[in-house]
PDB file of C-alpha atoms and ligand atoms in Angstrom:
ATOM      1  CA  MET A 748     -21.662  31.270 157.761  1.00 63.00           C
ATOM      2  CA  LYS A 749     -24.793  33.310 158.336  1.00 76.00           C
ATOM      3  CA  LYS A 750     -22.863  35.688 160.605  1.00 75.00           C
ATOM      4  CA  ARG A 751     -20.329  36.371 157.887  1.00 72.00           C
ATOM      5  CA  LEU A 752     -23.086  37.167 155.428  1.00 72.00           C
ATOM      6  CA  ILE A 753     -24.726  39.571 157.855  1.00 66.00           C
ATOM      7  CA  PHE A 754     -21.353  41.147 158.492  1.00 64.00           C
ATOM      8  CA  LEU A 755     -20.744  41.568 154.755  1.00 65.00           C
ATOM      9  CA  ILE A 756     -24.161  43.104 154.190  1.00 63.00           C
ATOM     10  CA  THR A 757     -23.611  45.484 157.109  1.00 64.00           C
ATOM     11  CA  VAL A 758     -20.244  46.572 155.724  1.00 60.00           C
ATOM     12  CA  LEU A 759     -21.648  47.087 152.228  1.00 60.00           C
ATOM     13  CA  LEU A 760     -24.634  48.999 153.565  1.00 62.00           C
ATOM     14  CA  SER A 761     -22.498  51.298 155.707  1.00 61.00           C
ATOM     15  CA  LEU A 762     -20.175  51.936 152.768  1.00 54.00           C
ATOM     16  CA  PHE A 763     -23.207  52.816 150.688  1.00 56.00           C
ATOM     17  CA  VAL A 764     -24.575  55.176 153.322  1.00 56.00           C
ATOM     18  CA  ALA A 765     -21.147  56.721 153.947  1.00 61.00           C
ATOM     19  CA  GLY A 766     -20.794  57.169 150.181  1.00 55.00           C
ATOM     20  CA  CYS A 767     -24.022  59.141 149.975  1.00 52.00           C
ATOM     21  CA  LYS A 768     -23.079  61.279 152.954  1.00 47.00           C
ATOM     22  CA  TYR A 769     -19.663  62.011 151.473  1.00 49.00           C
ATOM     23  CA  ASP A 770     -21.214  63.212 148.218  1.00 47.00           C
ATOM     24  CA  PHE A 771     -23.528  65.400 150.208  1.00 48.00           C
ATOM     25  CA  ILE A 772     -20.844  67.146 152.245  1.00 48.00           C
ATOM     26  CA  LEU A 773     -18.303  67.495 149.405  1.00 46.00           C
ATOM     27  CA  PRO A 774     -17.182  71.125 149.194  1.00 47.00           C
ATOM     28  CA  VAL A 775     -17.215  73.085 145.959  1.00 48.00           C
ATOM     29  CA  PRO A 776     -14.852  71.111 143.683  1.00 48.00           C
ATOM     30  CA  GLU A 777     -11.384  72.506 143.372  1.00 58.00           C
ATOM     31  CA  VAL A 778     -10.188  73.645 140.016  1.00 61.00           C
ATOM     32  CA  PRO A 779      -7.714  70.906 139.090  1.00 67.00           C
ATOM     33  CA  VAL A 780      -4.250  72.365 138.822  1.00 80.00           C
ATOM     34  CA  THR A 781      -2.438  70.988 135.823  1.00 81.00           C
ATOM     35  CA  GLY A 782       0.644  72.090 133.924  1.00 87.00           C
ATOM     36  CA  ASP A 783       3.122  74.779 134.797  1.00 94.00           C
ATOM     37  CA  VAL A 784       1.932  77.381 137.275  1.00 96.00           C
ATOM     38  CA  SER A 785       3.076  80.949 136.635  1.00 97.00           C
ATOM     39  CA  PHE A 786       3.880  83.106 139.630  1.00 98.00           C
ATOM     40  CA  ALA A 787       3.120  86.345 137.788  1.00 97.00           C
ATOM     41  CA  THR A 788      -0.208  85.367 136.236  1.00 96.00           C
ATOM     42  CA  GLN A 789      -1.596  82.785 138.667  1.00 96.00           C
ATOM     43  CA  VAL A 790      -0.020  83.108 142.116  1.00 98.00           C
ATOM     44  CA  ALA A 791       0.555  86.852 142.624  1.00 98.00           C
ATOM     45  CA  PRO A 792      -3.032  87.784 141.602  1.00 97.00           C
ATOM     46  CA  ILE A 793      -4.367  85.587 144.424  1.00 97.00           C
ATOM     47  CA  PHE A 794      -2.903  88.065 146.912  1.00 98.00           C
ATOM     48  CA  SER A 795      -3.739  91.290 145.118  1.00 97.00           C
ATOM     49  CA  THR A 796      -7.128  90.695 143.468  1.00 97.00           C
ATOM     50  CA  GLY A 797      -9.670  92.774 145.337  1.00 97.00           C
ATOM     51  CA  GLY A 798      -6.969  93.469 147.926  1.00 97.00           C
ATOM     52  CA  LYS A 799      -7.653  90.032 149.417  1.00 97.00           C
ATOM     53  CA  CYS A 800      -4.240  89.920 151.076  1.00 98.00           C
ATOM     54  CA  THR A 801      -2.729  93.244 150.044  1.00 98.00           C
ATOM     55  CA  SER A 802      -5.338  95.214 151.972  1.00 98.00           C
ATOM     56  CA  CYS A 803      -3.151  94.366 154.986  1.00 98.00           C
ATOM     57  CA  HIS A 804       0.075  92.990 153.504  1.00 98.00           C
ATOM     58  CA  LYS A 805       1.357  96.132 151.806  1.00 98.00           C
ATOM     59  CA  PRO A 806       4.179  98.648 152.243  1.00 97.00           C
ATOM     60  CA  GLY A 807       3.626 100.436 155.527  1.00 97.00           C
ATOM     61  CA  GLY A 808       1.115  97.779 156.559  1.00 97.00           C
ATOM     62  CA  GLN A 809       1.448  94.255 157.846  1.00 97.00           C
ATOM     63  CA  SER A 810       4.588  92.440 156.702  1.00 97.00           C
ATOM     64  CA  PRO A 811       5.243  90.496 154.515  1.00 98.00           C
ATOM     65  CA  ASP A 812       4.436  92.764 151.577  1.00 98.00           C
ATOM     66  CA  PHE A 813       2.424  90.829 148.990  1.00 98.00           C
ATOM     67  CA  THR A 814       1.881  93.662 146.511  1.00 98.00           C
ATOM     68  CA  ALA A 815       2.931  93.101 142.892  1.00 93.00           C
ATOM     69  CA  GLY A 816       6.681  93.473 142.505  1.00 93.00           C
ATOM     70  CA  ALA A 817       7.394  92.768 146.165  1.00 97.00           C
ATOM     71  CA  ALA A 818       5.441  89.528 146.522  1.00 98.00           C
ATOM     72  CA  TYR A 819       8.061  87.173 145.098  1.00 98.00           C
ATOM     73  CA  THR A 820      10.943  88.342 147.279  1.00 98.00           C
ATOM     74  CA  SER A 821       8.631  88.360 150.318  1.00 98.00           C
ATOM     75  CA  ILE A 822       7.670  84.746 149.742  1.00 98.00           C
ATOM     76  CA  VAL A 823      10.834  83.099 148.367  1.00 98.00           C
ATOM     77  CA  PRO A 824      12.728  81.752 150.197  1.00 98.00           C
ATOM     78  CA  ALA A 825      11.296  82.775 153.587  1.00 98.00           C
ATOM     79  CA  LEU A 826       7.795  81.340 153.283  1.00 98.00           C
ATOM     80  CA  VAL A 827       8.361  78.298 151.079  1.00 98.00           C
ATOM     81  CA  ASN A 828       9.729  74.851 151.758  1.00 98.00           C
ATOM     82  CA  THR A 829      10.520  73.329 148.378  1.00 97.00           C
ATOM     83  CA  GLY A 830      11.650  70.101 150.072  1.00 97.00           C
ATOM     84  CA  THR A 831       8.256  69.593 151.727  1.00 97.00           C
ATOM     85  CA  PRO A 832       5.907  71.941 149.833  1.00 96.00           C
ATOM     86  CA  ALA A 833       2.881  71.248 152.034  1.00 94.00           C
ATOM     87  CA  GLN A 834       4.820  72.626 155.007  1.00 95.00           C
ATOM     88  CA  SER A 835       5.392  76.007 153.357  1.00 96.00           C
ATOM     89  CA  MET A 836       4.217  78.878 155.509  1.00 96.00           C
ATOM     90  CA  ILE A 837       2.544  80.648 152.575  1.00 97.00           C
ATOM     91  CA  TYR A 838       0.444  77.492 152.163  1.00 96.00           C
ATOM     92  CA  THR A 839      -0.228  76.530 155.781  1.00 95.00           C
ATOM     93  CA  PHE A 840      -0.509  79.848 157.632  1.00 95.00           C
ATOM     94  CA  PRO A 841      -3.439  81.286 155.631  1.00 96.00           C
ATOM     95  CA  GLY A 842      -4.594  77.820 154.484  1.00 94.00           C
ATOM     96  CA  PRO A 843      -8.316  77.094 154.154  1.00 92.00           C
ATOM     97  CA  THR A 844      -8.388  74.742 157.141  1.00 88.00           C
ATOM     98  CA  THR A 845      -5.787  76.325 159.413  1.00 77.00           C
ATOM     99  CA  ALA A 846      -6.912  78.380 162.355  1.00 79.00           C
ATOM    100  CA  THR A 847      -3.738  80.470 162.708  1.00 85.00           C
ATOM    101  CA  HIS A 848      -4.554  83.232 160.236  1.00 91.00           C
ATOM    102  CA  THR A 849      -8.141  84.053 161.027  1.00 91.00           C
ATOM    103  CA  TRP A 850      -8.222  87.398 159.201  1.00 92.00           C
ATOM    104  CA  LYS A 851      -8.362  85.965 155.702  1.00 95.00           C
ATOM    105  CA  LYS A 852      -7.896  82.479 154.288  1.00 96.00           C
ATOM    106  CA  LEU A 853      -7.000  81.042 150.928  1.00 96.00           C
ATOM    107  CA  SER A 854      -9.766  79.149 149.154  1.00 94.00           C
ATOM    108  CA  ALA A 855      -9.124  75.472 148.442  1.00 93.00           C
ATOM    109  CA  GLY A 856      -8.553  76.304 144.766  1.00 94.00           C
ATOM    110  CA  GLU A 857      -6.068  79.083 145.584  1.00 95.00           C
ATOM    111  CA  ALA A 858      -4.203  76.839 148.020  1.00 95.00           C
ATOM    112  CA  ALA A 859      -3.974  74.142 145.324  1.00 95.00           C
ATOM    113  CA  ILE A 860      -2.432  76.598 142.847  1.00 96.00           C
ATOM    114  CA  ILE A 861       0.110  77.762 145.442  1.00 97.00           C
ATOM    115  CA  LEU A 862       1.017  74.199 146.410  1.00 96.00           C
ATOM    116  CA  GLN A 863       1.524  73.222 142.767  1.00 96.00           C
ATOM    117  CA  TRP A 864       3.700  76.295 142.212  1.00 97.00           C
ATOM    118  CA  ILE A 865       5.933  75.404 145.197  1.00 97.00           C
ATOM    119  CA  THR A 866       6.100  71.768 144.079  1.00 96.00           C
ATOM    120  CA  GLN A 867       7.400  73.023 140.735  1.00 97.00           C
ATOM    121  CA  GLY A 868      10.238  74.834 142.500  1.00 98.00           C
ATOM    122  CA  ALA A 869       8.658  78.188 143.479  1.00 98.00           C
ATOM    123  CA  LYS A 870      10.006  79.856 140.345  1.00 98.00           C
ATOM    124  CA  ASN A 871       9.738  83.547 139.536  1.00 98.00           C
ATOM    125  CA  ASN A 872       8.031  82.796 136.245  1.00 97.00           C
TER     126      ASN A 872
HETATM  127  C1  HEC B 423      -7.023  91.891 157.887  1.00 69.81           C
HETATM  128  C2  HEC B 423      -5.592  91.912 157.676  1.00 69.81           C
HETATM  129  C3  HEC B 423      -4.958  90.733 156.951  1.00 69.81           C
HETATM  130  C4  HEC B 423      -5.316  90.202 155.742  1.00 69.81           C
HETATM  131  C5  HEC B 423      -6.433  90.633 154.801  1.00 69.81           C
HETATM  132  C6  HEC B 423      -4.363  89.138 155.473  1.00 69.81           C
HETATM  133  N1  HEC B 423      -3.472  89.029 156.516  1.00 69.81           N
HETATM  134 FE1  HEC B 423      -1.873  87.756 156.601  1.00 69.81          FE
HETATM  135  N2  HEC B 423      -1.371  88.497 158.421  1.00 69.81           N
HETATM  136  C7  HEC B 423      -2.057  89.482 159.089  1.00 69.81           C
HETATM  137  C8  HEC B 423      -1.443  89.685 160.392  1.00 69.81           C
HETATM  138  C9  HEC B 423      -1.908  90.664 161.451  1.00 69.81           C
HETATM  139  C10 HEC B 423      -0.344  88.784 160.467  1.00 69.81           C
HETATM  140  C11 HEC B 423       0.639  88.571 161.629  1.00 69.81           C
HETATM  141  C12 HEC B 423       0.155  87.408 162.431  1.00 69.81           C
HETATM  142  C13 HEC B 423       1.166  86.800 163.346  1.00 69.81           C
HETATM  143  O1  HEC B 423       2.353  87.081 163.208  1.00 69.81           O
HETATM  144  O2  HEC B 423       0.738  85.978 164.183  1.00 69.81           O
HETATM  145  C14 HEC B 423      -0.328  88.068 159.201  1.00 69.81           C
HETATM  146  C15 HEC B 423       0.611  87.114 158.892  1.00 69.81           C
HETATM  147  C16 HEC B 423       0.650  86.415 157.697  1.00 69.81           C
HETATM  148  C17 HEC B 423       1.653  85.432 157.357  1.00 69.81           C
HETATM  149  C18 HEC B 423       2.833  84.998 158.229  1.00 69.81           C
HETATM  150  C19 HEC B 423       4.048  85.803 157.866  1.00 69.81           C
HETATM  151  C20 HEC B 423       5.216  85.521 158.766  1.00 69.81           C
HETATM  152  O3  HEC B 423       6.354  85.580 158.259  1.00 69.81           O
HETATM  153  O4  HEC B 423       5.032  85.282 159.966  1.00 69.81           O
HETATM  154  C21 HEC B 423       1.342  84.955 156.122  1.00 69.81           C
HETATM  155  C22 HEC B 423       2.100  83.893 155.329  1.00 69.81           C
HETATM  156  C23 HEC B 423       0.150  85.648 155.701  1.00 69.81           C
HETATM  157  N3  HEC B 423      -0.243  86.535 156.677  1.00 69.81           N
HETATM  158  C24 HEC B 423      -0.472  85.442 154.499  1.00 69.81           C
HETATM  159  C25 HEC B 423      -1.644  86.068 154.098  1.00 69.81           C
HETATM  160  C26 HEC B 423      -2.334  85.778 152.864  1.00 69.81           C
HETATM  161  C27 HEC B 423      -1.864  84.779 151.828  1.00 69.81           C
HETATM  162  C28 HEC B 423      -3.441  86.575 152.827  1.00 69.81           C
HETATM  163  C29 HEC B 423      -4.537  86.599 151.793  1.00 69.81           C
HETATM  164  C30 HEC B 423      -5.225  85.331 151.576  1.00 69.81           C
HETATM  165  C31 HEC B 423      -3.447  87.379 154.040  1.00 69.81           C
HETATM  166  N4  HEC B 423      -2.348  87.038 154.780  1.00 69.81           N
HETATM  167  C32 HEC B 423      -4.394  88.345 154.345  1.00 69.81           C
HETATM  168  C33 HEC B 423      -3.152  90.183 158.627  1.00 69.81           C
HETATM  169  C34 HEC B 423      -3.807  89.978 157.440  1.00 69.81           C
END
């Protein structure tokens, strides 16, 4: 009986400690992505704002071309997987936690917008 109580207290204590630690290491909260995502006003600017991606991914530069006008046809269908959105190359390759694309990564918030857009069918909207 006593052992079970000690066990319970240990579990509760470790949950408590783990809870504090988790709060402490939580990254900057993501902007929750709700409602319809627009490719033109929300997704495309991720690539072009400040030349984040288009400094390399532009005509005459590194393919694919992510500049406005070309971005949609560069991404759909080649880099999206609407069946399993989280496996889309545009989401995984430059993803915040993937090591493949070390030049520049998407922030967690940007990745969330892109994932939501693919989940909604990767429309040219
Ligand atoms: C400093 C230059 C540079 C920047 C900035 C850059 N990339 Fe890249 N990107 C590359 C290079 C080089 C490759 C080719 C890598 C390879 O094939 O292994 C590549 C490949 C890719 C690919 C794979 C394309 C394919 O079909 O194989 C994707 C997707 C991609 N980049 C997305 C992005 C996104 C999104 C951004 C902005 C967050 C970005 N890149 C910013 C240099 C860059």
